[in-house]
Coordinates of C-alpha atoms in Angstrom, one line a residue:
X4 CA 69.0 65.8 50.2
X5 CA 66.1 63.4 51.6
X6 CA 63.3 65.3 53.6
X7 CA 62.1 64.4 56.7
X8 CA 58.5 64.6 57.8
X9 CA 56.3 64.4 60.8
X10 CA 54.7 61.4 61.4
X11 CA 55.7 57.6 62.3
X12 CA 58.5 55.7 60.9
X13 CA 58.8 52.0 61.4
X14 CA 62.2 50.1 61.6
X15 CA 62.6 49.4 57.6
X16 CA 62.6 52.9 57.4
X17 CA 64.7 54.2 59.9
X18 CA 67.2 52.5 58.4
X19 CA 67.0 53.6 55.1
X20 CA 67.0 56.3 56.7
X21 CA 70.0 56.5 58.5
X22 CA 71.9 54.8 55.2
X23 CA 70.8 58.1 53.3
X24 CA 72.2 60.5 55.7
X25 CA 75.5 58.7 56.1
X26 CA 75.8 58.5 52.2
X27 CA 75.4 62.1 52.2
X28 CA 77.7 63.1 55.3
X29 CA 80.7 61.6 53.2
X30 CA 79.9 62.8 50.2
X31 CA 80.1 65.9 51.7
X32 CA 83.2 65.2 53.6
X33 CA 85.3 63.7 50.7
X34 CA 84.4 67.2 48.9
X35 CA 85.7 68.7 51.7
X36 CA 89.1 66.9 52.4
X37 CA 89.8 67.1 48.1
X38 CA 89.7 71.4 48.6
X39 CA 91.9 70.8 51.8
X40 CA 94.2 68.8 50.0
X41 CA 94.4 70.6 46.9
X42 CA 95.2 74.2 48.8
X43 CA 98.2 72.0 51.2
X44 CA 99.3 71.3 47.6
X45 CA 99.1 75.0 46.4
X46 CA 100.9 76.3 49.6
X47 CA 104.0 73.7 49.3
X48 CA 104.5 74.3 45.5
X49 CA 104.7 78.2 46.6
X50 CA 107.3 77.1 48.9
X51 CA 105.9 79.0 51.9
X52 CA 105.3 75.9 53.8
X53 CA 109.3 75.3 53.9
X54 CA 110.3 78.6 53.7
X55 CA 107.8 79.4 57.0
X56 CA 109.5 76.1 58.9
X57 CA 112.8 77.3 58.2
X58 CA 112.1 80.7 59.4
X59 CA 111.1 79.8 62.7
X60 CA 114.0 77.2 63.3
X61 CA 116.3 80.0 62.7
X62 CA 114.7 82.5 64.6
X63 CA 115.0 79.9 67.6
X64 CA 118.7 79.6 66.7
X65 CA 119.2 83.2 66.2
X66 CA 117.1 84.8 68.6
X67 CA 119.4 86.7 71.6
X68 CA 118.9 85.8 75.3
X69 CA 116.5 87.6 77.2
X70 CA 117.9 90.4 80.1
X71 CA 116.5 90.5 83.3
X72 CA 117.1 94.3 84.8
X73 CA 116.4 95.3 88.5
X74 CA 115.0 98.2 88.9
X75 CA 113.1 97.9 86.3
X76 CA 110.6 100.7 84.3
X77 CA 112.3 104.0 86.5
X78 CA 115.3 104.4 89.3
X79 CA 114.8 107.5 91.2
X80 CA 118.1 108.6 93.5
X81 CA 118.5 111.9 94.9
X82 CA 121.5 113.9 93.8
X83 CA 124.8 112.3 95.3
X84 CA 123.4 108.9 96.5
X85 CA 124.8 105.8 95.6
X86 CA 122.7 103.9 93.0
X87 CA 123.3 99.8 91.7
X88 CA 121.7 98.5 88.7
X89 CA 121.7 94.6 87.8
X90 CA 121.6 93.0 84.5
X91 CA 121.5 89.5 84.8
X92 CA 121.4 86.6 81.9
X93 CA 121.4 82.7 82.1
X94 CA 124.4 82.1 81.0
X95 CA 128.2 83.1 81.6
X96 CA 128.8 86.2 79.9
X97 CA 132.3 87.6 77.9
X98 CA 131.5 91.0 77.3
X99 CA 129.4 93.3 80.0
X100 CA 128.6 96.6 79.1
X101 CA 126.9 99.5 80.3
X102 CA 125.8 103.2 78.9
X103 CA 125.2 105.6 81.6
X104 CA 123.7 108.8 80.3
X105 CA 126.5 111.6 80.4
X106 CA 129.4 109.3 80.6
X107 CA 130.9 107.2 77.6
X108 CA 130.0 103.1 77.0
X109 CA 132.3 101.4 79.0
X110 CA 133.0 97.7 79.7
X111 CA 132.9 96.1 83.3
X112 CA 134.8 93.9 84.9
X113 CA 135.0 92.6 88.5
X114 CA 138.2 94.1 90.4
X115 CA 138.8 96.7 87.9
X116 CA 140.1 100.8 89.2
X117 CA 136.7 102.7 90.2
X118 CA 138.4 105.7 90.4
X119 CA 135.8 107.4 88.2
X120 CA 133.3 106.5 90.5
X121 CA 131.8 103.3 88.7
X122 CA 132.3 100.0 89.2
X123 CA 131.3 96.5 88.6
X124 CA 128.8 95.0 90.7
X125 CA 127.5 91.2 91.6
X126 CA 129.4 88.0 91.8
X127 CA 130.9 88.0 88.4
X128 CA 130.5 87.5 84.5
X129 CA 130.8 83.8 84.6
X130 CA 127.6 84.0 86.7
X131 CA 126.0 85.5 84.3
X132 CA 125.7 89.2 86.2
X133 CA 126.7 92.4 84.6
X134 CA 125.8 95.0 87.3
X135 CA 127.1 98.5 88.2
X136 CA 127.5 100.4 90.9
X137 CA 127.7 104.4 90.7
X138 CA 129.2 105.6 94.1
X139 CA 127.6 109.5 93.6
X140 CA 124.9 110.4 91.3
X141 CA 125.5 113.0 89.0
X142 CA 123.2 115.8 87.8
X143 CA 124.4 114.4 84.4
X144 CA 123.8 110.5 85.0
X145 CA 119.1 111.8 84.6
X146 CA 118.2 109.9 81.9
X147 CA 118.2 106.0 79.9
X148 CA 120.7 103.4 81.2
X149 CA 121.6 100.5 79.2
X150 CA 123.4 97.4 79.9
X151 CA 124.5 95.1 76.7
X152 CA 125.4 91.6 77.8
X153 CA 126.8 88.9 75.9
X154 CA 127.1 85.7 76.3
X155 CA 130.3 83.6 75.7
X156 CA 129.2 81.3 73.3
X157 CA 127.6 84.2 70.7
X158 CA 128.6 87.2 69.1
X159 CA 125.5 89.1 69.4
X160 CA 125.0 91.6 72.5
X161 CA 121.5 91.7 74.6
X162 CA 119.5 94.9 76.1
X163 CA 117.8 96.1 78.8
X164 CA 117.2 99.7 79.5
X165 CA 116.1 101.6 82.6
X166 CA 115.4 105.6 83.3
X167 CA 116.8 106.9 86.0
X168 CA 115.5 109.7 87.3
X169 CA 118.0 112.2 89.4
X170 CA 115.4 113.4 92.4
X171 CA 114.9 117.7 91.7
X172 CA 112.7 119.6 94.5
X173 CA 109.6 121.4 93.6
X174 CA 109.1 124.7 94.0
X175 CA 106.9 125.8 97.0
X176 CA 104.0 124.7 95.9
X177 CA 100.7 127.2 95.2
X178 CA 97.6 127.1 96.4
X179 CA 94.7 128.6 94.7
X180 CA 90.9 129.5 95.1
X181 CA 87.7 130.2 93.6
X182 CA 86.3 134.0 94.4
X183 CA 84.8 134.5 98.3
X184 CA 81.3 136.1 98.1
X185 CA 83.0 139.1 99.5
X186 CA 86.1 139.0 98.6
X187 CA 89.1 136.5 97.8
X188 CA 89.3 134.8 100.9
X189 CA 86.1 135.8 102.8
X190 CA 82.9 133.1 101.9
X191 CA 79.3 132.9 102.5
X192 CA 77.9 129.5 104.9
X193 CA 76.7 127.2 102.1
X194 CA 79.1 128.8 99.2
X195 CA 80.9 126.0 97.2
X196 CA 84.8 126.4 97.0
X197 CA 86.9 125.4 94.8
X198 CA 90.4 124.9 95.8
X199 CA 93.6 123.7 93.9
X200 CA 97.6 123.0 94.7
X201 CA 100.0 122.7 92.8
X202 CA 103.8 122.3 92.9
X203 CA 106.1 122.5 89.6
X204 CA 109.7 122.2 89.0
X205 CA 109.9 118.5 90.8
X206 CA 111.8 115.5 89.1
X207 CA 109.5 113.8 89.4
X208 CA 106.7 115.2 90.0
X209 CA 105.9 116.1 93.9
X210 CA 103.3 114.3 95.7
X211 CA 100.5 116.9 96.4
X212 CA 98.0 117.1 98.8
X213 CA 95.1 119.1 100.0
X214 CA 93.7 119.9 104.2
X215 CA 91.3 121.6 105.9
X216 CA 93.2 122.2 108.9
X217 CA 94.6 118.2 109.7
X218 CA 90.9 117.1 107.5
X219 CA 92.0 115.7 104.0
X220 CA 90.7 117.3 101.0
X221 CA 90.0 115.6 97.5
X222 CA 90.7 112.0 98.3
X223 CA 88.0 111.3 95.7
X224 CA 90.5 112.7 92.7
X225 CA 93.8 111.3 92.3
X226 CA 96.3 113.8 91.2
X227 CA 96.6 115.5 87.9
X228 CA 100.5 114.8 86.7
X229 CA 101.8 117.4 83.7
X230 CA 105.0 115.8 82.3
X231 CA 107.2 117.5 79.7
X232 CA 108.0 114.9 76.8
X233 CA 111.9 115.4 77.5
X234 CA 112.7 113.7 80.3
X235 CA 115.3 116.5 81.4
X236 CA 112.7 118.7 82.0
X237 CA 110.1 118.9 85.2
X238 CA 106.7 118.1 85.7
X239 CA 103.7 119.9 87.5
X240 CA 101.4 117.9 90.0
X241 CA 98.1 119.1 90.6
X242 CA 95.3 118.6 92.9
X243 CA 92.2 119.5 93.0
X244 CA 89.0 119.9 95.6
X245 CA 85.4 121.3 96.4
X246 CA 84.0 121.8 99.4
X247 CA 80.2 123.2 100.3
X248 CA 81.5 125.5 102.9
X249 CA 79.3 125.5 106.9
X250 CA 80.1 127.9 109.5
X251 CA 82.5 125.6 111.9
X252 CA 85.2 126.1 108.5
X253 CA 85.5 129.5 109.9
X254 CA 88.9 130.4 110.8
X255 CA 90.3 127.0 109.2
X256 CA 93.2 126.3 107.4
X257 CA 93.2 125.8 104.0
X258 CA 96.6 123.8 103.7
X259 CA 98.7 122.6 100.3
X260 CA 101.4 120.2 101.2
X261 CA 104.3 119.2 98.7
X262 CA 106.1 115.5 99.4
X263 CA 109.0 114.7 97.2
X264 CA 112.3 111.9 97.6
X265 CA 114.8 115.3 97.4
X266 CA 113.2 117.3 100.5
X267 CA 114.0 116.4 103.5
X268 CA 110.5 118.2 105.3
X269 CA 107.5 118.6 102.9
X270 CA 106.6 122.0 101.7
X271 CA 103.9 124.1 102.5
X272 CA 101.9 126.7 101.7
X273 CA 98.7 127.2 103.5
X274 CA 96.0 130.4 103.8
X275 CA 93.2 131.1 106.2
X276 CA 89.8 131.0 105.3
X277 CA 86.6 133.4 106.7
X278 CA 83.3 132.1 106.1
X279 CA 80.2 134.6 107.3
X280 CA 77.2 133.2 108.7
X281 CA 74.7 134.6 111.1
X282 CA 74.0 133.5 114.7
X283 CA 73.4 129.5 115.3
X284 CA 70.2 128.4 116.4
X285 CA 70.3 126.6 120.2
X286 CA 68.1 125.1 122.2
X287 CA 66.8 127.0 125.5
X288 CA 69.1 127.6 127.6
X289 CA 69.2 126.5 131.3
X290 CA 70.8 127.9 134.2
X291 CA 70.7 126.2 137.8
X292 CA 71.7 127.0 141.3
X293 CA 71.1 130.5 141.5
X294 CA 71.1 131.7 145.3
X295 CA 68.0 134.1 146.6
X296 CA 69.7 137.4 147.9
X297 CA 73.1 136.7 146.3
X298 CA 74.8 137.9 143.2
X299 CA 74.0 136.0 139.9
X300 CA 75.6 136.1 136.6
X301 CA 74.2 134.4 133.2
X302 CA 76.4 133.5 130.4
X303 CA 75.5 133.2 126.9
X304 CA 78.3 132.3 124.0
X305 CA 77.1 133.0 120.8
X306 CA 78.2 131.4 117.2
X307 CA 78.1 134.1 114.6
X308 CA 80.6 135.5 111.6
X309 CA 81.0 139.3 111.7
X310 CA 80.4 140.4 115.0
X311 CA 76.5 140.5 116.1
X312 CA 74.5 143.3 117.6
X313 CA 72.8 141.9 120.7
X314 CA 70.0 143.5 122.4
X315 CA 68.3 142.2 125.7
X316 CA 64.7 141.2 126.6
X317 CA 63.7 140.6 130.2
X318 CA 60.3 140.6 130.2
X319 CA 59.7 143.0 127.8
X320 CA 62.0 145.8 128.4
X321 CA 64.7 146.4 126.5
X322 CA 68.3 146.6 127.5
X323 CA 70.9 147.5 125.1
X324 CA 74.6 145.3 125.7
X325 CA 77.0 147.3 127.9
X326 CA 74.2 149.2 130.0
X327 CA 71.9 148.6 132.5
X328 CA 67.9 148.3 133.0
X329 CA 65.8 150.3 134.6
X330 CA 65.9 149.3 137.9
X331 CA 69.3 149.1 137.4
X332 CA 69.1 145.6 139.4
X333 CA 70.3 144.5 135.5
X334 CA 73.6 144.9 134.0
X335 CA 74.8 143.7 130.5
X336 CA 78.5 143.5 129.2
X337 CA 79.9 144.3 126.0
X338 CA 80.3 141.3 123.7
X339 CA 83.5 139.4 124.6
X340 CA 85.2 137.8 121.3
X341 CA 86.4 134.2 122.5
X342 CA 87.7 133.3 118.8
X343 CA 86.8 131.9 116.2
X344 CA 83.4 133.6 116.0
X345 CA 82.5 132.7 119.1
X346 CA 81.0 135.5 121.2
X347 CA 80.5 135.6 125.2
X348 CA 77.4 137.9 126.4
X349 CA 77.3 138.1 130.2
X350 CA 74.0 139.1 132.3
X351 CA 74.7 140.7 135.6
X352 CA 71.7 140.6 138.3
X353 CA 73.0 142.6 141.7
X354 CA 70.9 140.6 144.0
X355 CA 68.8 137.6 142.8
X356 CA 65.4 137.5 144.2
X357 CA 62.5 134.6 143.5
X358 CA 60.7 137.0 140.3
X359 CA 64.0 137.0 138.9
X360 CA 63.4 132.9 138.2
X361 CA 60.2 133.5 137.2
X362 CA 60.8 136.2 134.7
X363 CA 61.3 135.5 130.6
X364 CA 64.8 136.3 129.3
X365 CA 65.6 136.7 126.1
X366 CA 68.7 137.6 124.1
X367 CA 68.4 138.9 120.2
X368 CA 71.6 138.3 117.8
X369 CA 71.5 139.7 114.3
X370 CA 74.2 140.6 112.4
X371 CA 74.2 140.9 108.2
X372 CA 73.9 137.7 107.4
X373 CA 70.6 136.6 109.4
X374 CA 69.4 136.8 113.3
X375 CA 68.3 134.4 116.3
X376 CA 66.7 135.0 119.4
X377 CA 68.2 133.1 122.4
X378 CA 66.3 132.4 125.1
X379 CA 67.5 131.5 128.7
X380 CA 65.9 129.8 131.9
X381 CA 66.8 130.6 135.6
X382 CA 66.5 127.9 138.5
X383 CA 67.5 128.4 142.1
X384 CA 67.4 124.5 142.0
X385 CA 70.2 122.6 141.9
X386 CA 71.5 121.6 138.5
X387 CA 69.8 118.1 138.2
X388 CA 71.8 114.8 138.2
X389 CA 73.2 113.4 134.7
X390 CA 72.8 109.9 134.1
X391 CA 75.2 107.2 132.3
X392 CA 74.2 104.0 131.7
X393 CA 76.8 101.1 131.7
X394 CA 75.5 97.7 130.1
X395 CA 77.5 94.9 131.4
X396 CA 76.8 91.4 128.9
X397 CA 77.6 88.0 130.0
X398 CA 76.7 84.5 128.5
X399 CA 73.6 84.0 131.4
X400 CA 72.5 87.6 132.5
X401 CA 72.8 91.3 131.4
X402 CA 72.9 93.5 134.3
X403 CA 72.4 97.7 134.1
X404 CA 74.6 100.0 136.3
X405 CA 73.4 103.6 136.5
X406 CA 75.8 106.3 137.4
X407 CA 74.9 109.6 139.0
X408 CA 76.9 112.3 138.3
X409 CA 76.2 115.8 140.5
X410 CA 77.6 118.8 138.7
X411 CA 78.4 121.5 141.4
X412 CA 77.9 124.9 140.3

């Protein structure tokens, strides 16, 4: 083969050039089309050239119409409904039959007795439908349909298959958790739970689903689906869900609901969970409108899983819930539960006077799981004014309408 090389080439030699490399393209091409040649020649004295054309023209000639089914894949009924199938082919049909699983292959025809329940369905054979129509599902009829069509001018049938699925209920389904801290269904604030429902025994399988009260649980996982290989028998649906448990899941609803085509109501099984935690942190507390020489009350409600101890301080002394002070000017209640761990504490004073405002109050919470000290300001002012601001946009000027709103106490 001829080199090149850097350097300038004049005319005389570009085209010498150029005559070189074509000489040597077809040389090589020549070589090329001989082997090409001589394995075409190798195939055809095999014979597998004409035995290969033959092969597919008679598979074209041979080859059975295609059968369009509706439903296709899976049928699910309920037990006793009415169910059609449709088998259709493009071409007027002599022969239509059907297998329904449990019964015996039978032929269809339009206008024919239906006293066993069955009959043809669509607008006839020479339209190239072959469909049925079962009046009452039977437990019997779970399992593979098959319609065979065949078309008048051939002798060989065409398939099409689809499962139909006779709707069974799932049992009530079963919801499960991971240990509480102290015990099965009692949990710690910040504890991770681990929940799961299940429901077996549906045909198929239920449609389960996980809430925290009306809150959805495990959206993130789809559900797990156990199918038994025979299609007779019944499947389990699972799902699963964690949760990093805070103190407002208290006194939730843990809730496993079971959906399925054969209930008429889902099913449900559901538990209640306890979660401990100790009394919430809140911001000073603020009472107004406190009258000199009248009786005054202050409320406190408390967030806190068991039961607190409270104990309180007005300016240093001491007074234990449910007794009074020294004075006895001060009373204190016993804890009222309102629910749901919330916890009412109530402060009687007989007669306010102005060193009651001026006095520092403080209430102490502690139960097992931690402790907060609350602590509560007295006004003989009026509560003061709240303010909500409306914004009102327009395409030349934005005005700003503030509200007042006087809360009466």
């Amino acid at each position: 083969m001829l080199q090149l090389r850097r350097g300038r080439v004049d005319l005389a030699s570009r085209v010498n050039l150029t005559r070189y490399l074509l000489r040597d393209l077809w040389a090589v091409s020549a070589k090329l089309l001989d082997q090409l040649r001589n394995a075409l020649r190798s195939w055809e004295d095999k014979g597998e050239g004409r035995r290969g054309v033959g092969n597919v023209r008679g598979d074209a000639a041979t080859r059975p119409p295609i059968v369009d089914i509706e439903p296709k894949g899976q049928a699910v009924v309920r037990l006793g409904d009415s169910l059609r199938i449709m088998c259709t082919m493009g071409s007027p049909l002599q022969i239509c039959r059907v297998e329904i699983h449990g019964e015996s292959s039978m032929i269809l025809r339009p206008n024919q007795s239906s006293d066993d329940g069955i009959e043809y369905y669509g607008e006839g054979t020479n339209k190239g439908q072959c469909g049925v129509h079962i009046f009452k599902v039977k437990e019997q009829h779970n399992g593979i349909f098959r319609c065979a069509l065949t078309p008048e001018d051939r002798r060989v049938e065409s398939n099409a298959s689809v499962n139909i699925v006779v709707a069974k209920p799932p049992n009530n389904p079963e919801l499960h958790t991971s240990l509480g801290h102290y015990g099965r269904y009692e949990y710690q604030k910040g504890q991770k739970l681990e929940i799961s429902c299940s429901a077996s025994g549906g045909r198929p399988a239920a449609n389960v689903s996980l809430y925290l009260d009306d809150e959805p649980l495990g959206n993130d996982e789809r559900p797990i689906i156990y199918e038994d290989s025979n299609m007779n028998e019944v499947s389990i649906a699972v799902q699963n869900a964690s949760r990093s448990l805070d103190w407002t899941d208290n006194s939730k609803t843990l809730r496993c609901i079971a959906n399925h085509i054969a209930l008429d109501k889902p099913k449900e099984s559901k538990m209640q969970l306890q979660v401990y935690y100790p009394p919430q942190p809140q911001p000073v507390i603020e009472h107004f409108g406190y009258v000199i020489g009248q009786k005054g009350t202050v409320n406190v409600t408390v967030y806190a899983n068991p039961r607190p101890r409270f104990l309180w301080r007005v300016n240093g002394e001491k007074i234990e819930e449910g007794r009074p002070d020294e004075s006895n000017r001060l009373e204190t209640s016993t804890a009222v539960e309102l629910g749901n761990g919330a916890w009412l504490v109530v402060l009687t004073i007989d007669s306010v006077q102005k060193s009651d405002t001026q006095k520092e109050y403080i209430l102490e919470a502690h139960n097992k799981e931690g402790a907060y000290e609350y602590r509560i300001v007295l006004s003989t002012s009026p509560e003061p004014a709240a303010t909500t601001t409306t914004t009102i946009t327009t395409t030349t000027t934005t005005t700003t309408i503030t509200t007042y709103i006087h809360h009466v106490t």
